PDB file of C-alpha atoms in Angstrom:
ATOM      1  CA  UNK Y   1     -15.383 -16.940   5.675  1.00 47.00           C
ATOM      2  CA  UNK Y   2     -16.133 -17.298   9.379  1.00 51.00           C
ATOM      3  CA  UNK Y   3     -12.417 -17.468  10.248  1.00 53.00           C
ATOM      4  CA  UNK Y   4     -11.652 -13.957   8.988  1.00 47.00           C
ATOM      5  CA  UNK Y   5     -10.048 -11.850  11.717  1.00 48.00           C
ATOM      6  CA  UNK Y   6     -11.699  -8.481  12.078  1.00 53.00           C
ATOM      7  CA  UNK Y   7     -10.442  -5.587  14.163  1.00 62.00           C
ATOM      8  CA  UNK Y   8     -13.589  -3.468  14.066  1.00 64.00           C
ATOM      9  CA  UNK Y   9     -13.788  -3.379  17.873  1.00 69.00           C
ATOM     10  CA  UNK Y  10     -10.311  -1.887  18.238  1.00 71.00           C
ATOM     11  CA  UNK Y  11     -10.071   1.895  18.753  1.00 77.00           C
ATOM     12  CA  UNK Y  12      -6.426   2.946  18.960  1.00 72.00           C
ATOM     13  CA  UNK Y  13      -7.126   6.678  18.953  1.00 81.00           C
ATOM     14  CA  UNK Y  14      -8.092   6.681  22.621  1.00 76.00           C
ATOM     15  CA  UNK Y  15      -4.365   6.213  23.384  1.00 84.00           C
ATOM     16  CA  UNK Y  16      -1.262   8.008  22.073  1.00 85.00           C
ATOM     17  CA  UNK Y  17       0.467   6.502  19.017  1.00 85.00           C
ATOM     18  CA  UNK Y  18       2.694   3.467  19.682  1.00 85.00           C
ATOM     19  CA  UNK Y  19       5.454   4.800  17.430  1.00 89.00           C
ATOM     20  CA  UNK Y  20       6.880   8.302  17.128  1.00 88.00           C
ATOM     21  CA  UNK Y  21       8.308  10.341  14.263  1.00 89.00           C
ATOM     22  CA  UNK Y  22      11.713   9.096  13.213  1.00 90.00           C
ATOM     23  CA  UNK Y  23      11.387   5.811  15.102  1.00 92.00           C
ATOM     24  CA  UNK Y  24      13.082   2.805  13.546  1.00 94.00           C
ATOM     25  CA  UNK Y  25      10.549   0.031  12.847  1.00 94.00           C
ATOM     26  CA  UNK Y  26      10.489  -3.420  11.255  1.00 93.00           C
ATOM     27  CA  UNK Y  27       7.710  -4.822   9.063  1.00 93.00           C
ATOM     28  CA  UNK Y  28       6.427  -7.998  10.681  1.00 92.00           C
ATOM     29  CA  UNK Y  29       4.701  -9.098   7.462  1.00 92.00           C
ATOM     30  CA  UNK Y  30       5.112  -8.529   3.758  1.00 91.00           C
ATOM     31  CA  UNK Y  31       3.019  -5.740   2.237  1.00 89.00           C
ATOM     32  CA  UNK Y  32       1.550  -5.983  -1.252  1.00 91.00           C
ATOM     33  CA  UNK Y  33       0.033  -3.225  -3.340  1.00 88.00           C
ATOM     34  CA  UNK Y  34      -3.718  -3.213  -2.764  1.00 86.00           C
ATOM     35  CA  UNK Y  35      -4.209  -0.879  -5.695  1.00 85.00           C
ATOM     36  CA  UNK Y  36      -3.471   2.342  -3.817  1.00 85.00           C
ATOM     37  CA  UNK Y  37       0.245   2.523  -4.643  1.00 84.00           C
ATOM     38  CA  UNK Y  38       0.640   4.292  -8.003  1.00 86.00           C
ATOM     39  CA  UNK Y  39       2.857   2.806 -10.692  1.00 86.00           C
ATOM     40  CA  UNK Y  40       2.880  -0.720  -9.251  1.00 87.00           C
ATOM     41  CA  UNK Y  41       0.744  -3.713 -10.161  1.00 89.00           C
ATOM     42  CA  UNK Y  42      -1.915  -4.893  -7.719  1.00 91.00           C
ATOM     43  CA  UNK Y  43      -0.426  -7.676  -5.626  1.00 90.00           C
ATOM     44  CA  UNK Y  44       3.186  -6.622  -6.209  1.00 91.00           C
ATOM     45  CA  UNK Y  45       5.299  -6.839  -3.031  1.00 91.00           C
ATOM     46  CA  UNK Y  46       6.253  -3.374  -1.785  1.00 91.00           C
ATOM     47  CA  UNK Y  47       7.833  -4.310   1.548  1.00 91.00           C
ATOM     48  CA  UNK Y  48       9.242  -7.656   2.634  1.00 92.00           C
ATOM     49  CA  UNK Y  49       8.822  -9.085   6.122  1.00 92.00           C
ATOM     50  CA  UNK Y  50      11.722  -7.961   8.322  1.00 91.00           C
ATOM     51  CA  UNK Y  51      12.548  -4.867   6.262  1.00 93.00           C
ATOM     52  CA  UNK Y  52      13.624  -1.836   8.318  1.00 93.00           C
ATOM     53  CA  UNK Y  53      12.111   1.612   7.914  1.00 92.00           C
ATOM     54  CA  UNK Y  54      11.508   4.885   9.735  1.00 95.00           C
ATOM     55  CA  UNK Y  55       8.213   6.516  10.721  1.00 94.00           C
ATOM     56  CA  UNK Y  56       7.871   9.705   8.666  1.00 93.00           C
ATOM     57  CA  UNK Y  57       4.202  10.510   9.315  1.00 92.00           C
ATOM     58  CA  UNK Y  58       1.340   9.562  11.604  1.00 91.00           C
ATOM     59  CA  UNK Y  59      -2.246   9.795  10.441  1.00 89.00           C
ATOM     60  CA  UNK Y  60      -5.572   8.175  11.235  1.00 87.00           C
ATOM     61  CA  UNK Y  61      -7.974   5.894   9.401  1.00 82.00           C
ATOM     62  CA  UNK Y  62     -11.727   5.525   9.989  1.00 83.00           C
ATOM     63  CA  UNK Y  63     -11.456   7.456  13.277  1.00 81.00           C
ATOM     64  CA  UNK Y  64     -10.198   4.173  14.691  1.00 84.00           C
ATOM     65  CA  UNK Y  65      -6.573   3.413  13.778  1.00 85.00           C
ATOM     66  CA  UNK Y  66      -3.267   5.195  13.581  1.00 89.00           C
ATOM     67  CA  UNK Y  67      -1.637   4.803  10.201  1.00 90.00           C
ATOM     68  CA  UNK Y  68       2.133   5.139  10.246  1.00 93.00           C
ATOM     69  CA  UNK Y  69       3.792   6.385   7.082  1.00 93.00           C
ATOM     70  CA  UNK Y  70       7.013   4.384   6.986  1.00 94.00           C
ATOM     71  CA  UNK Y  71       9.922   5.030   4.631  1.00 94.00           C
ATOM     72  CA  UNK Y  72      11.663   1.738   3.919  1.00 92.00           C
ATOM     73  CA  UNK Y  73      15.297   2.185   2.920  1.00 88.00           C
ATOM     74  CA  UNK Y  74      15.930  -1.147   1.192  1.00 87.00           C
ATOM     75  CA  UNK Y  75      12.943  -1.035  -1.160  1.00 86.00           C
ATOM     76  CA  UNK Y  76      12.748   2.763  -1.307  1.00 87.00           C
ATOM     77  CA  UNK Y  77       8.994   2.775  -0.764  1.00 89.00           C
ATOM     78  CA  UNK Y  78       6.932   4.858   1.623  1.00 92.00           C
ATOM     79  CA  UNK Y  79       3.983   2.816   2.820  1.00 90.00           C
ATOM     80  CA  UNK Y  80       1.136   3.402   5.272  1.00 91.00           C
ATOM     81  CA  UNK Y  81       0.926   0.645   7.872  1.00 90.00           C
ATOM     82  CA  UNK Y  82      -1.135  -0.224  10.936  1.00 88.00           C
ATOM     83  CA  UNK Y  83       0.358  -0.882  14.372  1.00 90.00           C
ATOM     84  CA  UNK Y  84      -0.186  -4.633  14.068  1.00 89.00           C
ATOM     85  CA  UNK Y  85       2.009  -4.697  10.942  1.00 90.00           C
ATOM     86  CA  UNK Y  86       5.039  -3.147  12.670  1.00 92.00           C
ATOM     87  CA  UNK Y  87       7.509  -3.874  15.457  1.00 89.00           C
ATOM     88  CA  UNK Y  88       9.924  -1.430  17.035  1.00 89.00           C
ATOM     89  CA  UNK Y  89      13.492  -1.877  15.814  1.00 85.00           C
ATOM     90  CA  UNK Y  90      15.121   0.986  17.689  1.00 73.00           C
ATOM     91  CA  UNK Y  91      17.699   0.909  20.441  1.00 63.00           C
ATOM     92  CA  UNK Y  92      16.792  -1.706  22.993  1.00 52.00           C
ATOM     93  CA  UNK Y  93      14.165  -3.329  20.785  1.00 49.00           C
ATOM     94  CA  UNK Y  94      16.210  -6.475  20.495  1.00 47.00           C
ATOM     95  CA  UNK Y  95      18.072  -6.863  23.719  1.00 39.00           C
ATOM     96  CA  UNK Y  96      20.084 -10.050  23.927  1.00 42.00           C
ATOM     97  CA  UNK Y  97      20.698 -11.538  27.324  1.00 42.00           C
ATOM     98  CA  UNK Y  98      24.150 -10.511  28.528  1.00 43.00           C
ATOM     99  CA  UNK Y  99      26.648 -13.349  28.554  1.00 48.00           C
ATOM    100  CA  UNK Y 100      27.020 -15.059  31.876  1.00 47.00           C
ATOM    101  CA  UNK Y 101      30.438 -14.772  33.492  1.00 51.00           C
ATOM    102  CA  UNK Y 102      32.441 -17.935  33.120  1.00 54.00           C
ATOM    103  CA  UNK Y 103      32.428 -20.000  36.237  1.00 50.00           C
ATOM    104  CA  UNK Y 104      35.962 -20.577  37.421  1.00 50.00           C
ATOM    105  CA  UNK Y 105      37.245 -23.212  39.764  1.00 52.00           C
ATOM    106  CA  UNK Y 106      34.356 -25.610  39.223  1.00 52.00           C
ATOM    107  CA  UNK Y 107      35.474 -29.189  38.567  1.00 48.00           C
TER     108      UNK Y 107
END
């Protein structure tokens, strides 16, 4: 039990939210029902890692964390998630390096 990661020292509310309403986000881990999602069994996967969704609400939890209500299009679920469970997937979130111009005249 000593290797459990705790985030009790983190206070996100001293800064503005990392994501904004309508922002496109990606789940960076799978999310299972912890018993708070009605109509689904405990442990049932609600959101798969890599699934894309949009922030539809921003709330707080324990006067410490922002909770982002995210509507996931593929699964159709709306799930509350912490910052550490999400990555931005909007424009510029995944910028590939531009291709290098081909070098001409080199033998």
